[in-house]
Amino acid sequence: MPVLELRRTSAGSNDSPNSASTTEYDNQVFSIADEMSPIDGDLEHPQHSTTNTYIKTLQRLTREALPNINLYRDVRSIHMASRPTLEELHNETTSIKLSGGNRNLEDGNGQTEGIIKFGWITGVLVRCMLNIWGPIMFLRLTAIVGRAGIIQSILVILLSSCITTITGLSISAISTNGIVKGGGTYYLISRSLGPEFGGAIGIIFSFANAVAVAMHTVGFAESLRDLLRVSGIEIIDGELNDMRIIGVVTVCVLVSITMVGMEWEQKAQIFLLVTLLIAIVDVFVGSFLPADDSKRARGFEGWNGDIIKANLGPDYRGEGFFKAFSIFFPASTGILAGVNISGDLKDPSSAIPKGTLLAILITSVCYIGFAITAGGTVWRDADGSVEHLLNGTYRDCATNFSCSYGLQNNYQVMQLIAGFGYLIYAGCFAATLSSALACLVSAPKIFQALCNDKIFKPLKWFGRGYGKNNEPLRSYVLAFGIATAFILIAELNIIAPIISNFFMAAYCLINFACFHAALCKSPGFRPSFKYWNMWVSLIGAVLSLVVMFIMSWETALLTFALCLALYLYLTYNKPDVNWGSSNQAASFTNALKAAQNLMHTEDHIKNYRPNILILTGLPHSRPAIVDFANHIVKGIGLVVCGHITKYSLTHKEKARNFNKAYAWFNSRNVRAFYSLIEEESLNRGAKALFQAVGVGKLRPNMLLMGYMNNWQNRSPSEVLEYIDTIHEAFDQNMSLAILRVEGGLDFSYFTESDILNLDENVETKNGTLNCKEDDSPPTVRAIPEEHETCDTTVADNDQLPTDSSPKGYKFFFKRAKKMPDAVMSLSPVKEIPKDVNKSIDMFRANRPKQTIDVWWLYDDGGLTLLIPYILTTRKYWQKCKLRVFTLANKDHELDQEQLNLAALLRKFRIDYTDVVVLPNVTQKPKETSLIEFDLILKNIKCKPGDEKTGIYVTESELETMKPKTDRYIKIRELVLWHSRNADLIVMTLPIPKKNKVSPALYLAWLEILSKDLPPVLLTRGNQTSVLTFYS
């Protein structure tokens, strides 16, 4: 007996010369040392045992695929492989379709060669630290200590660190929940909360990073201006104009570095980091060195207990704690610097958590150390005079706030503390330039990812990348323009609060995204980072939101307004993306809970709404009846288009029908569901739909179907199935409505085509449709498609041209709005005459001021009255007048009955134009009407002694049912007299008694009631009240 031996070898190893097959799994190959007997019947299909589009492990032994990473890749990946479908494995005769080469086996090395990727230290840790150690550390931290004191300064730092640490934990959780691609913060939020939230914050966050470039550049310009001023050098005025010139020149140089490529930018960052670390060490060392008189006169004494005591508490001068916080917080926004270049990291899921959290820890300790150092070595106020120092009055200037030095008054305190003052300038330059460089890289990268997702289509021009690293040069130019505009403000204290709220909004959404994903309990949310908690993320989101308003409620409201506007824009345009966001999971969870809660809610008449099941076949075959049902339930009820097919469809064919249906719904702006049933007969399929469609109380309570035109010439089986469907509906206690319009409702001859060619591999013969009844084109009829035995499989049909010449065809179906371009194609269909096109859209154009006539013949619970009332509330029907007709109970009390009916309608709060009570319904019809009815029965009347099969009416039945027949004929006369010019007629549907009324006679009644009239809706409630006059 052969033995199967599996040995793990390196990729490409030839250690196993006798191996039967190998399968690549990452960098390993599992080799089969000995061939076994074939299993799973593969030798019956040898052509499928060696070449297919999925990874076939143990190729000679099984058609199954073993677990492999390439089977789970995105469809856009060149390494993506596909496993055999369930149909291919389950069905004996199903062949595996080939679709080209094995792209899953490509290594793709040629496409990644030369691309720069960073590890967690250089890509995240270094970048985050450089961005956090910005101009605030050297230029504003000492002023914050002077105002807030040592204790409150540490609280400011800890509050910022608390928010950033919680956000860092949330970022770590989201970034370890699958592969992270380019786009950074935008990518994380959009893939978690959906394109609406992601797109809104992506625009704002890209803008905030561009403004942050200006903030850091202004910080650099301020330091350089002060240095030049000390040297007695001025460019223009030594003030703001000098800063503007320096800032614009600097940002031009930075843009040039970034456009060269990420490799040069990273080298510049390493140089700046070394410079910055030297400056930081210089500050701590310098605080222990003895101070000369010049430094002492400016407030620096070295470590001194009196200074520490004096600086412990706050000394706000017109400002408060949160003003100090709003000035400091931009320093903490650098935690996203590593995330923002996620597309340039070797392993973002590993690098982002480690680098971000470690950077927060290191920089927080450094900031606290700087705050303590400044508060323990420098007085709040000093005048800088050595003479006043010697006589002890150098701090008296604090009484009239005329001091020029000290923590409160001078932004260059760090230079006093440092052992070598000029190193502080170098450190400040390094901190500001590195932060500006990081933001200048982040903003275009985020914006490029946003543009490439095409959720803001007007911006897609900016998404193009250049070079081996796909550099967003166009986005760099845009970021340069924004940064330059804000550099011209040249006020650090004005720019910093602006971006603080934008960054806080991003933090808020990142934390909320993590919380929301965990709250929805989606099985797909499985972050490998374990040190987080959903409630901590919620606290972080709330903290971020509160701090936004505390820092500046005006800016917070502006941020909210911008986010809301962008969110509404995206919600309205519905971006064509599917990212498996937590919003989708929440929608499912909320719908499930609502459906479950609805089961515990007792039904009430006031809350009744029609939930309609329509027998349409494929919905685009009968657009008019779908439009009509949509008018009834739009916004208040359920619409399900039922499709009954006599043929067994594969999963792929069913999926194709579903895609067609929902694409058509989208194109026609119809909110409906599609349900497909395989059954041999119409009535059995309808019964299956009645029982299976819906869940809980979200299920149809009304059946809507088209009228069977030309039923006298149909086969007996078709007619019986149609009538049995009506009986099945009543047996299921459902309401029923039958819509009849002139010419019928079935337009499948014109609309049935591959309007959405979603399956390129479906085999075709001649590319045409076949109706199996005969070789003639299908007639226009209002019964379900499959009941016509019209098959959507492809076969010969002499009546349909096989060419696509302009004479015979034209492009008809408009591309569905929200289907991906990759799966869309338009197919030629039969040219549609204008009158047919008008019939297809008969319920889509606004009606003129005409009428809806309600023939409330019998009390069915009020549905005959409720449906026309609902229609009058729709824009399409709102100009129509409502007239109500009913039959007189007693001919001698017409006036009283009319008053009673009018009073009832007023109690129902239904507006009407006229109420008419009709007498003499029991009188004999006119002779011409009787002759017309006899013509209907001409070919189906069976005389005594005749041997007739199929659909017929006996003389005895006609005699028994003569009173009813005469009444319906008389009603027809009245309808013709009163309602011939109505826009729509809604009439109570007669109920056929089982085994009492033959199908032929019942259809004859319906024929005489609705023939040669405007659109007629024959409707019958289930004899349960749907109207009430109680509040």
mmCIF file with all atom_site columns, C-alpha atoms in Angstrom, residues 871-964:
data_model
loop_
_atom_site.group_PDB
_atom_site.id
_atom_site.type_symbol
_atom_site.label_atom_id
_atom_site.label_alt_id
_atom_site.label_comp_id
_atom_site.label_asym_id
_atom_site.label_entity_id
_atom_site.label_seq_id
_atom_site.pdbx_PDB_ins_code
_atom_site.Cartn_x
_atom_site.Cartn_y
_atom_site.Cartn_z
_atom_site.occupancy
_atom_site.B_iso_or_equiv
_atom_site.pdbx_formal_charge
_atom_site.auth_seq_id
_atom_site.auth_comp_id
_atom_site.auth_asym_id
_atom_site.auth_atom_id
_atom_site.pdbx_PDB_model_num
ATOM 1  C CA . LEU A 1 871 ? -51.665 56.834 -3.841  1.00 0.00 ? 871 LEU A CA 1
ATOM 2  C CA . THR A 1 872 ? -53.011 60.381 -3.498  1.00 0.00 ? 872 THR A CA 1
ATOM 3  C CA . THR A 1 873 ? -50.259 61.123 -0.980  1.00 0.00 ? 873 THR A CA 1
ATOM 4  C CA . ARG A 1 874 ? -47.588 60.376 -3.597  1.00 0.00 ? 874 ARG A CA 1
ATOM 5  C CA . LYS A 1 875 ? -46.168 63.086 -5.812  1.00 0.00 ? 875 LYS A CA 1
ATOM 6  C CA . TYR A 1 876 ? -47.161 61.140 -8.914  1.00 0.00 ? 876 TYR A CA 1
ATOM 7  C CA . TRP A 1 877 ? -50.867 61.007 -7.961  1.00 0.00 ? 877 TRP A CA 1
ATOM 8  C CA . GLN A 1 878 ? -51.274 63.974 -5.630  1.00 0.00 ? 878 GLN A CA 1
ATOM 9  C CA . LYS A 1 879 ? -53.129 66.120 -8.175  1.00 0.00 ? 879 LYS A CA 1
ATOM 10 C CA . CYS A 1 880 ? -55.773 63.450 -8.755  1.00 0.00 ? 880 CYS A CA 1
ATOM 11 C CA . LYS A 1 881 ? -59.223 63.766 -7.216  1.00 0.00 ? 881 LYS A CA 1
ATOM 12 C CA . LEU A 1 882 ? -60.725 60.871 -5.285  1.00 0.00 ? 882 LEU A CA 1
ATOM 13 C CA . ARG A 1 883 ? -64.256 59.774 -6.129  1.00 0.00 ? 883 ARG A CA 1
ATOM 14 C CA . VAL A 1 884 ? -65.942 56.971 -4.199  1.00 0.00 ? 884 VAL A CA 1
ATOM 15 C CA . PHE A 1 885 ? -68.699 54.795 -5.633  1.00 0.00 ? 885 PHE A CA 1
ATOM 16 C CA . THR A 1 886 ? -70.657 52.165 -3.773  1.00 0.00 ? 886 THR A CA 1
ATOM 17 C CA . LEU A 1 887 ? -73.828 50.130 -4.223  1.00 0.00 ? 887 LEU A CA 1
ATOM 18 C CA . ALA A 1 888 ? -77.139 51.049 -2.669  1.00 0.00 ? 888 ALA A CA 1
ATOM 19 C CA . ASN A 1 889 ? -78.420 48.716 0.013   1.00 0.00 ? 889 ASN A CA 1
ATOM 20 C CA . LYS A 1 890 ? -81.928 50.130 -0.262  1.00 0.00 ? 890 LYS A CA 1
ATOM 21 C CA . ASP A 1 891 ? -82.852 52.062 -3.368  1.00 0.00 ? 891 ASP A CA 1
ATOM 22 C CA . HIS A 1 892 ? -85.410 54.206 -1.517  1.00 0.00 ? 892 HIS A CA 1
ATOM 23 C CA . GLU A 1 893 ? -82.801 55.443 1.017   1.00 0.00 ? 893 GLU A CA 1
ATOM 24 C CA . LEU A 1 894 ? -80.115 56.693 -1.373  1.00 0.00 ? 894 LEU A CA 1
ATOM 25 C CA . ASP A 1 895 ? -79.714 60.103 0.252   1.00 0.00 ? 895 ASP A CA 1
ATOM 26 C CA . GLN A 1 896 ? -79.285 58.641 3.724   1.00 0.00 ? 896 GLN A CA 1
ATOM 27 C CA . GLU A 1 897 ? -76.794 56.037 2.537   1.00 0.00 ? 897 GLU A CA 1
ATOM 28 C CA . GLN A 1 898 ? -74.817 58.696 0.734   1.00 0.00 ? 898 GLN A CA 1
ATOM 29 C CA . LEU A 1 899 ? -74.691 60.800 3.919   1.00 0.00 ? 899 LEU A CA 1
ATOM 30 C CA . ASN A 1 900 ? -73.654 57.765 5.941   1.00 0.00 ? 900 ASN A CA 1
ATOM 31 C CA . LEU A 1 901 ? -70.822 56.944 3.537   1.00 0.00 ? 901 LEU A CA 1
ATOM 32 C CA . ALA A 1 902 ? -69.644 60.559 3.506   1.00 0.00 ? 902 ALA A CA 1
ATOM 33 C CA . ALA A 1 903 ? -69.639 60.616 7.305   1.00 0.00 ? 903 ALA A CA 1
ATOM 34 C CA . LEU A 1 904 ? -67.649 57.385 7.380   1.00 0.00 ? 904 LEU A CA 1
ATOM 35 C CA . LEU A 1 905 ? -65.034 58.808 5.010   1.00 0.00 ? 905 LEU A CA 1
ATOM 36 C CA . ARG A 1 906 ? -64.724 61.934 7.160   1.00 0.00 ? 906 ARG A CA 1
ATOM 37 C CA . LYS A 1 907 ? -64.185 59.795 10.234  1.00 0.00 ? 907 LYS A CA 1
ATOM 38 C CA . PHE A 1 908 ? -61.496 57.916 8.321   1.00 0.00 ? 908 PHE A CA 1
ATOM 39 C CA . ARG A 1 909 ? -59.965 61.351 7.538   1.00 0.00 ? 909 ARG A CA 1
ATOM 40 C CA . ILE A 1 910 ? -59.925 60.580 3.838   1.00 0.00 ? 910 ILE A CA 1
ATOM 41 C CA . ASP A 1 911 ? -60.372 63.519 1.509   1.00 0.00 ? 911 ASP A CA 1
ATOM 42 C CA . TYR A 1 912 ? -62.735 62.925 -1.387  1.00 0.00 ? 912 TYR A CA 1
ATOM 43 C CA . THR A 1 913 ? -64.325 64.927 -4.155  1.00 0.00 ? 913 THR A CA 1
ATOM 44 C CA . ASP A 1 914 ? -67.558 62.990 -4.677  1.00 0.00 ? 914 ASP A CA 1
ATOM 45 C CA . VAL A 1 915 ? -69.465 60.189 -3.015  1.00 0.00 ? 915 VAL A CA 1
ATOM 46 C CA . VAL A 1 916 ? -71.915 58.305 -5.234  1.00 0.00 ? 916 VAL A CA 1
ATOM 47 C CA . VAL A 1 917 ? -74.325 55.592 -4.114  1.00 0.00 ? 917 VAL A CA 1
ATOM 48 C CA . LEU A 1 918 ? -75.563 53.646 -7.137  1.00 0.00 ? 918 LEU A CA 1
ATOM 49 C CA . PRO A 1 919 ? -79.123 52.254 -7.260  1.00 0.00 ? 919 PRO A CA 1
ATOM 50 C CA . ASN A 1 920 ? -80.709 49.671 -9.536  1.00 0.00 ? 920 ASN A CA 1
ATOM 51 C CA . VAL A 1 921 ? -77.745 47.293 -9.515  1.00 0.00 ? 921 VAL A CA 1
ATOM 52 C CA . THR A 1 922 ? -80.135 44.343 -9.467  1.00 0.00 ? 922 THR A CA 1
ATOM 53 C CA . GLN A 1 923 ? -81.854 45.461 -12.652 1.00 0.00 ? 923 GLN A CA 1
ATOM 54 C CA . LYS A 1 924 ? -81.342 43.464 -15.812 1.00 0.00 ? 924 LYS A CA 1
ATOM 55 C CA . PRO A 1 925 ? -78.375 44.619 -17.918 1.00 0.00 ? 925 PRO A CA 1
ATOM 56 C CA . LYS A 1 926 ? -78.784 45.982 -21.386 1.00 0.00 ? 926 LYS A CA 1
ATOM 57 C CA . GLU A 1 927 ? -79.004 43.555 -24.258 1.00 0.00 ? 927 GLU A CA 1
ATOM 58 C CA . THR A 1 928 ? -75.772 44.841 -25.791 1.00 0.00 ? 928 THR A CA 1
ATOM 59 C CA . SER A 1 929 ? -73.955 44.128 -22.532 1.00 0.00 ? 929 SER A CA 1
ATOM 60 C CA . LEU A 1 930 ? -75.310 40.587 -22.405 1.00 0.00 ? 930 LEU A CA 1
ATOM 61 C CA . ILE A 1 931 ? -74.190 40.011 -25.976 1.00 0.00 ? 931 ILE A CA 1
ATOM 62 C CA . GLU A 1 932 ? -70.732 41.307 -25.096 1.00 0.00 ? 932 GLU A CA 1
ATOM 63 C CA . PHE A 1 933 ? -70.519 38.837 -22.227 1.00 0.00 ? 933 PHE A CA 1
ATOM 64 C CA . ASP A 1 934 ? -71.666 35.992 -24.486 1.00 0.00 ? 934 ASP A CA 1
ATOM 65 C CA . LEU A 1 935 ? -68.843 36.827 -26.884 1.00 0.00 ? 935 LEU A CA 1
ATOM 66 C CA . ILE A 1 936 ? -66.377 36.383 -24.043 1.00 0.00 ? 936 ILE A CA 1
ATOM 67 C CA . LEU A 1 937 ? -67.728 32.885 -23.430 1.00 0.00 ? 937 LEU A CA 1
ATOM 68 C CA . LYS A 1 938 ? -68.159 32.079 -27.118 1.00 0.00 ? 938 LYS A CA 1
ATOM 69 C CA . ASN A 1 939 ? -65.473 29.426 -27.413 1.00 0.00 ? 939 ASN A CA 1
ATOM 70 C CA . ILE A 1 940 ? -65.596 28.069 -23.876 1.00 0.00 ? 940 ILE A CA 1
ATOM 71 C CA . LYS A 1 941 ? -69.330 27.504 -23.333 1.00 0.00 ? 941 LYS A CA 1
ATOM 72 C CA . CYS A 1 942 ? -70.242 23.849 -23.054 1.00 0.00 ? 942 CYS A CA 1
ATOM 73 C CA . LYS A 1 943 ? -73.767 22.729 -23.918 1.00 0.00 ? 943 LYS A CA 1
ATOM 74 C CA . PRO A 1 944 ? -75.363 19.639 -22.405 1.00 0.00 ? 944 PRO A CA 1
ATOM 75 C CA . GLY A 1 945 ? -74.137 16.497 -24.122 1.00 0.00 ? 945 GLY A CA 1
ATOM 76 C CA . ASP A 1 946 ? -70.954 18.151 -25.443 1.00 0.00 ? 946 ASP A CA 1
ATOM 77 C CA . GLU A 1 947 ? -67.712 16.427 -24.622 1.00 0.00 ? 947 GLU A CA 1
ATOM 78 C CA . LYS A 1 948 ? -65.350 19.331 -23.901 1.00 0.00 ? 948 LYS A CA 1
ATOM 79 C CA . THR A 1 949 ? -61.969 19.290 -22.218 1.00 0.00 ? 949 THR A CA 1
ATOM 80 C CA . GLY A 1 950 ? -59.908 22.093 -20.790 1.00 0.00 ? 950 GLY A CA 1
ATOM 81 C CA . ILE A 1 951 ? -61.392 25.410 -19.719 1.00 0.00 ? 951 ILE A CA 1
ATOM 82 C CA . TYR A 1 952 ? -65.150 25.688 -20.183 1.00 0.00 ? 952 TYR A CA 1
ATOM 83 C CA . VAL A 1 953 ? -68.400 26.895 -18.620 1.00 0.00 ? 953 VAL A CA 1
ATOM 84 C CA . THR A 1 954 ? -71.494 24.687 -18.485 1.00 0.00 ? 954 THR A CA 1
ATOM 85 C CA . GLU A 1 955 ? -75.014 25.889 -19.149 1.00 0.00 ? 955 GLU A CA 1
ATOM 86 C CA . SER A 1 956 ? -76.069 24.746 -15.692 1.00 0.00 ? 956 SER A CA 1
ATOM 87 C CA . GLU A 1 957 ? -73.360 26.827 -14.036 1.00 0.00 ? 957 GLU A CA 1
ATOM 88 C CA . LEU A 1 958 ? -74.333 29.880 -16.046 1.00 0.00 ? 958 LEU A CA 1
ATOM 89 C CA . GLU A 1 959 ? -77.935 29.425 -14.999 1.00 0.00 ? 959 GLU A CA 1
ATOM 90 C CA . THR A 1 960 ? -77.009 28.973 -11.335 1.00 0.00 ? 960 THR A CA 1
ATOM 91 C CA . MET A 1 961 ? -74.689 31.995 -11.325 1.00 0.00 ? 961 MET A CA 1
ATOM 92 C CA . LYS A 1 962 ? -76.934 34.177 -13.501 1.00 0.00 ? 962 LYS A CA 1
ATOM 93 C CA . PRO A 1 963 ? -77.850 36.684 -10.710 1.00 0.00 ? 963 PRO A CA 1
ATOM 94 C CA . LYS A 1 964 ? -74.179 37.303 -9.960  1.00 0.00 ? 964 LYS A CA 1
#
